[in-house]
Amino acid sequence: MEHVPPPAEELARLDRELAELDARRAQLLTRRAWLLAALRPTVPTAAPGWNPSGWGAPPGTPAQPWGQVPKRPSAPRGAQNVLLTLGGLLLTVAAIAFTLVSWGSMGIGGRSAVLAAVTLGALAAPAVLLRRGLAATAEALAALALVLTLLDVYAVHAVAAPGTDGLGFTALASAVLAALWTSYGLALGKLRLPLPAAVVLAQWPLLFWAWAVGAPAPVVGWALLATAVLDGAIALWGKGAGVRVTACVGGAVMGFSALMVGLALSLTAPGPLGAVAPGVLLLTASAAAVAGAWRAPKGFARTGGAVAGLAAVAAVGGVPAAALPAGWRVLAYLLCGLALTAVVRSRLPGHAARGVLAASGAVVAGALVWALPPLAAVLLGPVTVLSDVWAGTPDGFRSALGSTLPWSELAAAPVVLALVAGLLGAAYRWWPSVVRLAAPLAGPTTADAGPPAAGAPGTDAPGAAGGAAPWPGWTGWSGRPGAGAGGRGRPSAATLRGIVGAGAVALGWGALLLAGALLDVPHALALAGETALVGVLLALAVRGGGAERGATAMPVTALVASVAGAVSAGLLSLASEGASYAVFGALAALFAGAALRAGAGVPRAVFAVAAVVWSTVITGLAGRSLGLAPHEAAPLMLLVPALTVLLGARLRRNPVALPVELTGALGALVAVGLAVSDAPFLALLLALCGVLAAGTAVRPERRPVAGYLAATLFVLATWVRLAASEVSFPEAYALPVTVPALLVGAARRRRDPEASSWTAYGPGLAATLLPSLAVAWTDPDWLRPLLLGTAALVITLLGARHRLQALLLLGGTVLALVGLHELAPYVVQVAGALPRWLPPALAGLLLLVVGATYEQRLRDARRLKDALVRMR
C-alpha cells in the first residue's frame, strides 16, 4: 500500500526539489554563457584558482570564475557617432565654402553640374547605405544632403532668379523643400532626420508669403494660426516621435505668435467693431485648441484646454472691453473668465475641461493681481504718517495715504475684489450645490460607489468628464478619510471649503478698504471703518478657532488680515492725537477680548501679544502727550512690561504666558533703547528692568533665566551710573562687592564640590576685572595695567593649579588683553618699519604651516577643549 504523506510534508518536499532544480538551472545557464564567451576571440581572463578542465574545456581556453557571466563587448557606438558627426560637419563646411567662395570662378554650367551632382549623390547614398545596414552613416549623409538642398535654393536665387523678391522666393522654396523632404522621408522610412526637417521647413511658407505680399497684421495672424493647425495635425497623426515632438514645438511657437497677434489687435482696437476681426481669429484658435485637446493625451489635453479658454476670454471679452473706459476693461475679461466655469456641465473630456477651468482661474488671478497695487497702497500708504506724527487730520482718506496712483483708472478694482469675494462666499455657503455641479469632474468616490466600469460615466471619454481628480491633490467630495481618488497628504473637502472661505474673507476685506479709498471718505470715517473691520475679522478668527480638522484656512486668514488691518489703522490714526488714543485703545480692547474668547492655541497667543503691543504704543503716546523727551518717557513705557510680569505670575504655566512675557520684555528693550542718549536715565531703566526680572525670577519655572538676567541688569545699571558720575577708580566700588562674593563662592564650593566655578567665582571676579579692564584700556598711566595684569596672572595660575575653568579663562583673557594694550604701540612701530610685503608674506607662510599640520593642530585643539571641559 502506497504511503501518502500529509499535505504539509509533501509541500515542503516539493519546495526543496524546486529549489534544487532552480539552483541546477542557474549553474547550467552560467556554464553555457561561459562556453559561448570562450568560443569568441576576445574573452576576459579568468580569476586565479579557476580550472575549467573538469568541465572539459578545450586546452588554452581562458578560465572563467564560476557564477560570473561575461559581458559581450559593446560596439564603440559613441566613437563612431562622433566621427560621423565630425565628418558631416566638415563636409558641410566645405560645401558652404565652395558655394560662397569658389562659386564665381566657374561658369553657369559648371556650377549647376557640380551642385546637382553632389546633391543627387548625397540624396541617393543613404538608400544604398541603409541596404548595407549602415544607418548612422546614412543619417550623416542625409544631414549633408539637407544642407546641400538649402545651398541649391540659395544658388538658384542668386544666379537664376536674382531679381525675384527674396521673401516670396523663400516662401516658395520652403514649401517645395518641405514637400521634397516629406516624400524623401516617407520613401526612406528608416531615416529619422528627413521628416522632422520637413516639419521645420513647413513652418515658413505661409508666414513668408504674408510678409512678401505686405499683408496686414490680421492676415499674418491667420497665416500663423494655419501653420499651427497644420502642426497640430502632424503632432496627432504624424509618424515617429521626432516628427511629433518637432510638430508640437512648432505648433506651440506658431500658435503662441498667432494668439499674441490677435490679442494685440484686440487690445488696441478703436471700438467694438474693430475688435470683432481679431476676436474671430482668437475664437478660431480656441476652437482649434479644443479640437486638439479632444484627441490629445492627458498633459497636452490640459494645455489645449487652457489655451482654448484663454483665447475664448480674449476673443469674447475684447469686444465689450473696447467700448469701456480703461479702468473698467478688466471687468469684461473677468466676467468672461468666470463664464468658463460652465465647462463643468459640458461634454468636453475630463482633462481638457480641467484645462479650461485652469484658464478660468488664471483670468481671475490676473484680475486680482491687477487690483493688488491699489490695495497695497491702502495698507502700506499710512507708513508715510510716521515722518510727521500728529501733524493734523487730513482732508480725506486718500490724502493720508500719500500715494500717487491714478485712482480714477482703478475704479473697477473694488468691484473686481467684491465680485470674486461674493462668488467665493456663495460657493462656501452652498458647498453641497457646488459639489453636485462639479461632480462630473470629480468622479465617484470610494465612499459612494465603486470604481467605474469601462466606458461608464466618470471615465475620461467624450461625453463624460474623466474619473481622474479635477485638480492635483483632490481626495473626493465626501471629505472622509480614504474617500475620493486621492490618498495620503491630499486636501479633503473640508480643507477645500476652508480655502474658498478664506479667499472670500480676504477679498471682501480688501474690497471694502479699496472702496473707502476710491470714494475718498473722510479720515474719521476711514478710521472707524478699518477698526470695525478689524473687529469683524477678529470675530471670524475666534469663531473659527474650533473649526474641524482641515477647515482652518478661513480663521487663519481672518487672523492675518486682522493684524494687518490693525497695523494699517494704527498708522493711519497717527495723523492726530485724539484719533491715535481712540484707535489704539480700541485695538487693545478688541485683541484682549479676542484673547479671552479664543480657545487655547496659537490664535490666542497672537491675540494676547497684539494686545500687549498696542498697549505699549499707548504708553509711548502718553509720553509724547506729556511733552517728555524720549529718554524721559522711557520709564513710562515700563508700565506694560510690569503688567505682563504680573499677568505671567497669574497665568503661570498657561501657553499664553510665555509669549506675553516675551512681548513685554521687548517693550522694555524699546524703553532701554530710548534712554540710551542719557546715561542717568539709562541706569534707572536698567535698574527698573532688573527689578522686573527679579520679580519674574520668583517663579520657579522662570528662575534659571530671569535670575541671571536680573543680576546682569543690576550690574549694568551700577556701572552705567558710575560711568555717568565720571568715576575714575571703579575698584573702590568693585572690590567691596568682589570680596564677599568670592567668600560666598568659596563657601558654596565647600558645601558642594561639584558646583561650577562659574557659579561660585565668576560673578565676583567679573565685578572687578571687567570694569578695571575697561578703564585700563583708556588709562595712559602704567600703574593700573601693571596691577591688573599681576592680579590676572595670579588668578590664571590659581585656575590652572586647582583646575577651575572660570579663573583660568577670566584671568587669561584679562591678562592677554592687558598685554595687548601695553604692547600695541610697539607693535605699531615695528609694523611701520617693516616692508609692506612682509606682513602678507608672513600671514601666507603661517597659513601654509597651519595647513600642512592641520591634523595635528586639530588634535591639539580637541585636547585643549577636553581639558577645559573637565575643569569645574
Short mmCIF file of C-alpha atoms in Angstrom, two decimals, residues 131-446:
data_model
loop_
_atom_site.label_atom_id
_atom_site.label_comp_id
_atom_site.label_asym_id
_atom_site.label_seq_id
_atom_site.Cartn_x
_atom_site.Cartn_y
_atom_site.Cartn_z
CA ARG A 131 20.52 48.38 -47.54
CA ARG A 132 24.01 47.60 -46.24
CA GLY A 133 22.95 48.25 -42.62
CA LEU A 134 24.98 51.46 -42.21
CA ALA A 135 22.22 53.55 -40.66
CA ALA A 136 24.45 56.05 -38.83
CA THR A 137 26.41 56.85 -41.98
CA ALA A 138 23.16 57.23 -43.89
CA GLU A 139 21.90 59.74 -41.30
CA ALA A 140 25.11 61.76 -41.62
CA LEU A 141 24.83 61.92 -45.42
CA ALA A 142 21.13 62.81 -45.16
CA ALA A 143 22.08 65.78 -43.00
CA LEU A 144 24.64 66.79 -45.62
CA ALA A 145 22.00 66.47 -48.32
CA LEU A 146 19.68 68.72 -46.35
CA VAL A 147 22.32 71.45 -46.20
CA LEU A 148 23.06 70.98 -49.91
CA THR A 149 19.42 71.44 -50.86
CA LEU A 150 19.37 74.71 -48.91
CA LEU A 151 22.52 75.78 -50.75
CA ASP A 152 20.87 74.83 -54.02
CA VAL A 153 17.99 77.14 -53.24
CA TYR A 154 20.39 79.96 -52.40
CA ALA A 155 22.32 79.35 -55.60
CA VAL A 156 19.21 79.33 -57.75
CA HIS A 157 18.05 82.62 -56.29
CA ALA A 158 21.48 84.24 -56.58
CA VAL A 159 22.15 83.18 -60.19
CA ALA A 160 18.99 82.07 -61.95
CA ALA A 161 16.45 84.45 -60.38
CA PRO A 162 18.31 87.35 -58.81
CA GLY A 163 15.50 89.82 -59.50
CA THR A 164 12.75 87.96 -57.66
CA ASP A 165 11.50 89.06 -54.27
CA GLY A 166 13.51 87.38 -51.50
CA LEU A 167 10.57 86.76 -49.16
CA GLY A 168 8.35 85.35 -51.89
CA PHE A 169 11.12 83.15 -53.21
CA THR A 170 11.84 81.90 -49.67
CA ALA A 171 8.16 81.06 -49.15
CA LEU A 172 8.02 79.07 -52.40
CA ALA A 173 11.38 77.40 -51.76
CA SER A 174 10.47 76.34 -48.20
CA ALA A 175 7.19 74.84 -49.46
CA VAL A 176 8.99 72.91 -52.23
CA LEU A 177 11.69 71.70 -49.85
CA ALA A 178 9.09 70.64 -47.28
CA ALA A 179 7.29 68.56 -49.90
CA LEU A 180 10.59 67.12 -51.17
CA TRP A 181 11.83 66.08 -47.75
CA THR A 182 8.44 64.69 -46.79
CA SER A 183 8.49 62.43 -49.84
CA TYR A 184 12.13 61.55 -49.21
CA GLY A 185 11.46 60.68 -45.58
CA LEU A 186 8.44 58.54 -46.43
CA ALA A 187 10.41 56.73 -49.09
CA LEU A 188 13.33 56.01 -46.76
CA GLY A 189 11.37 55.27 -43.60
CA LYS A 190 14.42 54.18 -41.60
CA LEU A 191 15.95 57.65 -41.66
CA ARG A 192 14.99 59.81 -38.66
CA LEU A 193 16.09 63.21 -39.97
CA PRO A 194 14.12 63.96 -43.17
CA LEU A 195 10.59 64.08 -41.74
CA PRO A 196 11.42 66.39 -38.79
CA ALA A 197 13.35 68.58 -41.23
CA ALA A 198 10.27 68.71 -43.45
CA VAL A 199 8.19 69.81 -40.46
CA VAL A 200 10.66 72.61 -39.73
CA LEU A 201 10.60 73.74 -43.36
CA ALA A 202 6.79 73.69 -43.37
CA GLN A 203 6.70 76.44 -40.73
CA TRP A 204 7.73 79.21 -43.13
CA PRO A 205 5.76 79.20 -46.41
CA LEU A 206 2.59 80.95 -45.19
CA LEU A 207 4.43 83.38 -42.92
CA PHE A 208 6.93 84.47 -45.60
CA TRP A 209 4.14 84.69 -48.15
CA ALA A 210 2.20 87.05 -45.89
CA TRP A 211 5.26 89.21 -45.42
CA ALA A 212 6.05 89.12 -49.13
CA VAL A 213 2.67 90.49 -50.17
CA GLY A 214 2.70 93.10 -47.41
CA ALA A 215 -0.34 91.60 -45.72
CA PRO A 216 -1.80 93.42 -42.71
CA ALA A 217 -1.38 92.08 -39.18
CA PRO A 218 -4.66 90.07 -39.20
CA VAL A 219 -3.53 88.14 -42.28
CA VAL A 220 -0.20 87.42 -40.64
CA GLY A 221 -2.10 86.13 -37.61
CA TRP A 222 -4.20 83.84 -39.81
CA ALA A 223 -1.05 82.55 -41.53
CA LEU A 224 0.50 81.75 -38.16
CA LEU A 225 -2.70 80.07 -36.99
CA ALA A 226 -2.98 77.96 -40.14
CA THR A 227 0.61 76.81 -39.67
CA ALA A 228 -0.11 75.96 -36.03
CA VAL A 229 -3.18 73.92 -37.06
CA LEU A 230 -1.04 72.02 -39.58
CA ASP A 231 1.49 71.33 -36.82
CA GLY A 232 -1.27 70.08 -34.56
CA ALA A 233 -2.47 67.65 -37.20
CA ILE A 234 1.06 66.38 -37.70
CA ALA A 235 1.51 66.04 -33.93
CA LEU A 236 -1.64 63.92 -33.70
CA TRP A 237 -1.18 61.72 -36.74
CA GLY A 238 2.50 62.08 -37.63
CA LYS A 239 4.90 59.16 -37.99
CA GLY A 240 7.60 58.83 -35.36
CA ALA A 241 8.35 60.54 -32.07
CA GLY A 242 10.78 63.01 -33.68
CA VAL A 243 8.12 64.24 -36.09
CA ARG A 244 5.52 64.65 -33.36
CA VAL A 245 7.88 66.44 -30.99
CA THR A 246 9.03 68.81 -33.74
CA ALA A 247 5.44 69.48 -34.72
CA CYS A 248 4.49 70.14 -31.08
CA VAL A 249 7.30 72.67 -30.69
CA GLY A 250 6.48 74.35 -33.99
CA GLY A 251 2.76 74.42 -33.20
CA ALA A 252 3.41 75.92 -29.79
CA VAL A 253 5.58 78.69 -31.23
CA MET A 254 3.30 79.49 -34.16
CA GLY A 255 0.13 79.23 -32.10
CA PHE A 256 1.52 81.49 -29.39
CA SER A 257 2.56 84.01 -32.03
CA ALA A 258 -0.91 83.92 -33.60
CA LEU A 259 -2.53 84.43 -30.19
CA MET A 260 -0.22 87.36 -29.42
CA VAL A 261 -1.08 88.98 -32.75
CA GLY A 262 -4.81 88.55 -32.12
CA LEU A 263 -4.54 89.78 -28.53
CA ALA A 264 -2.55 92.86 -29.54
CA LEU A 265 -5.09 93.71 -32.23
CA SER A 266 -7.97 93.18 -29.81
CA LEU A 267 -6.43 95.35 -27.08
CA THR A 268 -5.66 98.20 -29.49
CA ALA A 269 -8.98 98.05 -31.35
CA PRO A 270 -10.60 101.52 -31.71
CA GLY A 271 -14.04 100.19 -30.83
CA PRO A 272 -16.23 97.10 -30.55
CA LEU A 273 -16.44 96.67 -34.32
CA GLY A 274 -12.67 96.83 -34.63
CA ALA A 275 -12.35 94.10 -32.00
CA VAL A 276 -14.57 91.67 -33.93
CA ALA A 277 -11.95 90.67 -36.55
CA PRO A 278 -9.22 89.78 -34.02
CA GLY A 279 -11.93 88.16 -31.92
CA VAL A 280 -12.76 85.82 -34.80
CA LEU A 281 -9.07 84.93 -35.10
CA LEU A 282 -8.88 84.20 -31.37
CA LEU A 283 -12.09 82.18 -31.41
CA THR A 284 -10.79 80.10 -34.30
CA ALA A 285 -7.61 79.48 -32.35
CA SER A 286 -9.74 78.46 -29.38
CA ALA A 287 -11.73 76.03 -31.48
CA ALA A 288 -8.54 74.54 -32.91
CA ALA A 289 -7.13 74.09 -29.41
CA VAL A 290 -10.34 72.38 -28.26
CA ALA A 291 -10.26 70.06 -31.26
CA GLY A 292 -6.67 69.13 -30.47
CA ALA A 293 -7.38 68.70 -26.77
CA TRP A 294 -10.26 66.36 -27.60
CA ARG A 295 -7.87 63.81 -29.06
CA ALA A 296 -4.56 64.62 -27.36
CA PRO A 297 -3.04 62.70 -24.43
CA LYS A 298 -3.60 63.83 -20.85
CA GLY A 299 -0.93 66.52 -20.46
CA PHE A 300 -1.47 68.01 -23.90
CA ALA A 301 -5.23 67.90 -23.44
CA ARG A 302 -4.98 70.06 -20.31
CA THR A 303 -2.68 72.51 -22.07
CA GLY A 304 -5.00 72.66 -25.05
CA GLY A 305 -7.99 73.28 -22.81
CA ALA A 306 -6.16 76.10 -21.01
CA VAL A 307 -5.14 77.73 -24.30
CA ALA A 308 -8.68 77.40 -25.63
CA GLY A 309 -10.13 79.01 -22.53
CA LEU A 310 -7.70 81.94 -22.57
CA ALA A 311 -8.22 82.54 -26.27
CA ALA A 312 -12.01 82.48 -25.83
CA VAL A 313 -11.82 85.01 -23.00
CA ALA A 314 -9.63 87.33 -25.07
CA ALA A 315 -11.96 86.98 -28.08
CA VAL A 316 -15.30 87.46 -26.35
CA GLY A 317 -14.13 89.91 -23.69
CA GLY A 318 -12.26 92.09 -26.14
CA VAL A 319 -15.45 93.30 -27.86
CA PRO A 320 -17.18 94.87 -24.82
CA ALA A 321 -13.82 95.91 -23.36
CA ALA A 322 -13.20 98.10 -26.40
CA ALA A 323 -16.32 100.11 -25.55
CA LEU A 324 -15.47 100.56 -21.84
CA PRO A 325 -13.13 103.08 -20.19
CA ALA A 326 -9.61 101.88 -19.48
CA GLY A 327 -10.26 101.33 -15.78
CA TRP A 328 -13.24 99.02 -16.39
CA ARG A 329 -11.96 96.76 -19.16
CA VAL A 330 -10.64 94.20 -16.73
CA LEU A 331 -14.21 93.60 -15.58
CA ALA A 332 -15.25 92.41 -19.05
CA TYR A 333 -12.44 89.86 -19.17
CA LEU A 334 -13.18 88.77 -15.60
CA LEU A 335 -16.83 88.06 -16.41
CA CYS A 336 -15.82 86.03 -19.46
CA GLY A 337 -13.28 84.11 -17.36
CA LEU A 338 -15.94 83.31 -14.79
CA ALA A 339 -18.27 82.14 -17.55
CA LEU A 340 -15.74 79.43 -18.43
CA THR A 341 -16.75 77.55 -15.29
CA ALA A 342 -19.81 76.37 -17.23
CA VAL A 343 -17.49 73.78 -18.75
CA VAL A 344 -18.24 71.54 -15.76
CA ARG A 345 -21.58 70.70 -17.37
CA SER A 346 -20.22 70.31 -20.90
CA ARG A 347 -19.36 67.12 -22.80
CA LEU A 348 -15.70 68.07 -23.04
CA PRO A 349 -13.25 65.33 -21.99
CA GLY A 350 -12.12 65.48 -18.40
CA HIS A 351 -8.51 66.62 -18.89
CA ALA A 352 -9.48 69.24 -21.45
CA ALA A 353 -12.23 70.51 -19.16
CA ARG A 354 -9.75 70.83 -16.34
CA GLY A 355 -7.53 72.87 -18.62
CA VAL A 356 -10.44 75.22 -19.32
CA LEU A 357 -11.03 75.55 -15.58
CA ALA A 358 -7.34 76.36 -15.17
CA ALA A 359 -7.75 79.12 -17.76
CA SER A 360 -10.70 80.48 -15.80
CA GLY A 361 -8.60 80.50 -12.65
CA ALA A 362 -5.75 82.23 -14.49
CA VAL A 363 -8.08 85.01 -15.70
CA VAL A 364 -9.45 85.52 -12.19
CA ALA A 365 -5.94 85.53 -10.74
CA GLY A 366 -4.83 88.08 -13.34
CA ALA A 367 -7.73 90.37 -12.45
CA LEU A 368 -6.86 90.08 -8.76
CA VAL A 369 -3.20 90.85 -9.44
CA TRP A 370 -4.33 93.95 -11.33
CA ALA A 371 -6.20 95.06 -8.19
CA LEU A 372 -3.25 94.45 -5.85
CA PRO A 373 -1.32 97.76 -6.31
CA PRO A 374 -4.14 100.00 -5.03
CA LEU A 375 -4.81 97.59 -2.16
CA ALA A 376 -1.12 97.64 -1.23
CA ALA A 377 -1.23 101.43 -1.34
CA VAL A 378 -4.15 101.47 1.09
CA LEU A 379 -2.41 99.10 3.51
CA LEU A 380 1.13 100.49 3.28
CA GLY A 381 0.39 104.13 2.49
CA PRO A 382 -0.12 105.16 6.16
CA VAL A 383 3.58 104.47 6.77
CA THR A 384 4.24 107.98 5.43
CA VAL A 385 2.47 109.39 8.50
CA LEU A 386 5.44 108.28 10.66
CA SER A 387 7.54 111.12 9.25
CA ASP A 388 5.20 113.71 10.80
CA VAL A 389 3.19 112.28 13.69
CA TRP A 390 0.19 114.30 14.88
CA ALA A 391 0.56 116.80 12.05
CA GLY A 392 -3.19 117.24 11.84
CA THR A 393 -6.25 115.46 10.49
CA PRO A 394 -6.07 115.15 6.67
CA ASP A 395 -8.97 116.14 4.44
CA GLY A 396 -9.75 112.65 3.22
CA PHE A 397 -8.67 109.03 3.15
CA ARG A 398 -6.53 109.38 0.03
CA SER A 399 -4.55 112.36 1.29
CA ALA A 400 -3.45 110.29 4.32
CA LEU A 401 -2.07 107.56 2.08
CA GLY A 402 0.49 109.71 0.28
CA SER A 403 0.04 107.65 -2.89
CA THR A 404 0.31 108.95 -6.45
CA LEU A 405 -1.71 106.16 -8.05
CA PRO A 406 -4.22 107.17 -10.77
CA TRP A 407 -7.27 106.37 -8.65
CA SER A 408 -9.71 107.31 -11.42
CA GLU A 409 -8.34 104.49 -13.58
CA LEU A 410 -8.67 101.96 -10.76
CA ALA A 411 -12.39 102.37 -10.16
CA ALA A 412 -13.07 98.73 -11.06
CA ALA A 413 -10.59 97.33 -8.52
CA PRO A 414 -13.05 97.10 -5.56
CA VAL A 415 -15.72 95.76 -7.91
CA VAL A 416 -13.38 93.01 -9.06
CA LEU A 417 -12.49 92.07 -5.50
CA ALA A 418 -16.11 92.22 -4.35
CA LEU A 419 -17.34 90.12 -7.29
CA VAL A 420 -14.82 87.34 -6.73
CA ALA A 421 -15.36 87.51 -2.96
CA GLY A 422 -19.12 87.23 -3.44
CA LEU A 423 -18.78 84.20 -5.69
CA LEU A 424 -16.39 82.51 -3.26
CA GLY A 425 -18.69 83.31 -0.37
CA ALA A 426 -21.66 81.86 -2.24
CA ALA A 427 -19.64 78.72 -3.00
CA TYR A 428 -18.73 78.45 0.69
CA ARG A 429 -22.34 78.92 1.75
CA TRP A 430 -23.84 76.49 -0.75
CA TRP A 431 -20.99 74.00 -0.87
CA PRO A 432 -23.19 70.91 -1.48
CA SER A 433 -24.63 72.54 -4.60
CA VAL A 434 -21.14 73.28 -5.86
CA VAL A 435 -20.29 69.66 -5.23
CA ARG A 436 -23.20 68.47 -7.33
CA LEU A 437 -22.35 70.85 -10.17
CA ALA A 438 -18.73 69.78 -10.27
CA ALA A 439 -19.47 66.09 -9.78
CA PRO A 440 -18.79 65.17 -13.45
CA LEU A 441 -15.19 66.28 -12.98
CA ALA A 442 -14.74 64.53 -9.65
CA GLY A 443 -15.87 61.02 -10.48
CA PRO A 444 -17.42 58.66 -7.91
CA THR A 445 -15.81 58.41 -4.50
CA THR A 446 -14.99 55.19 -2.76
#
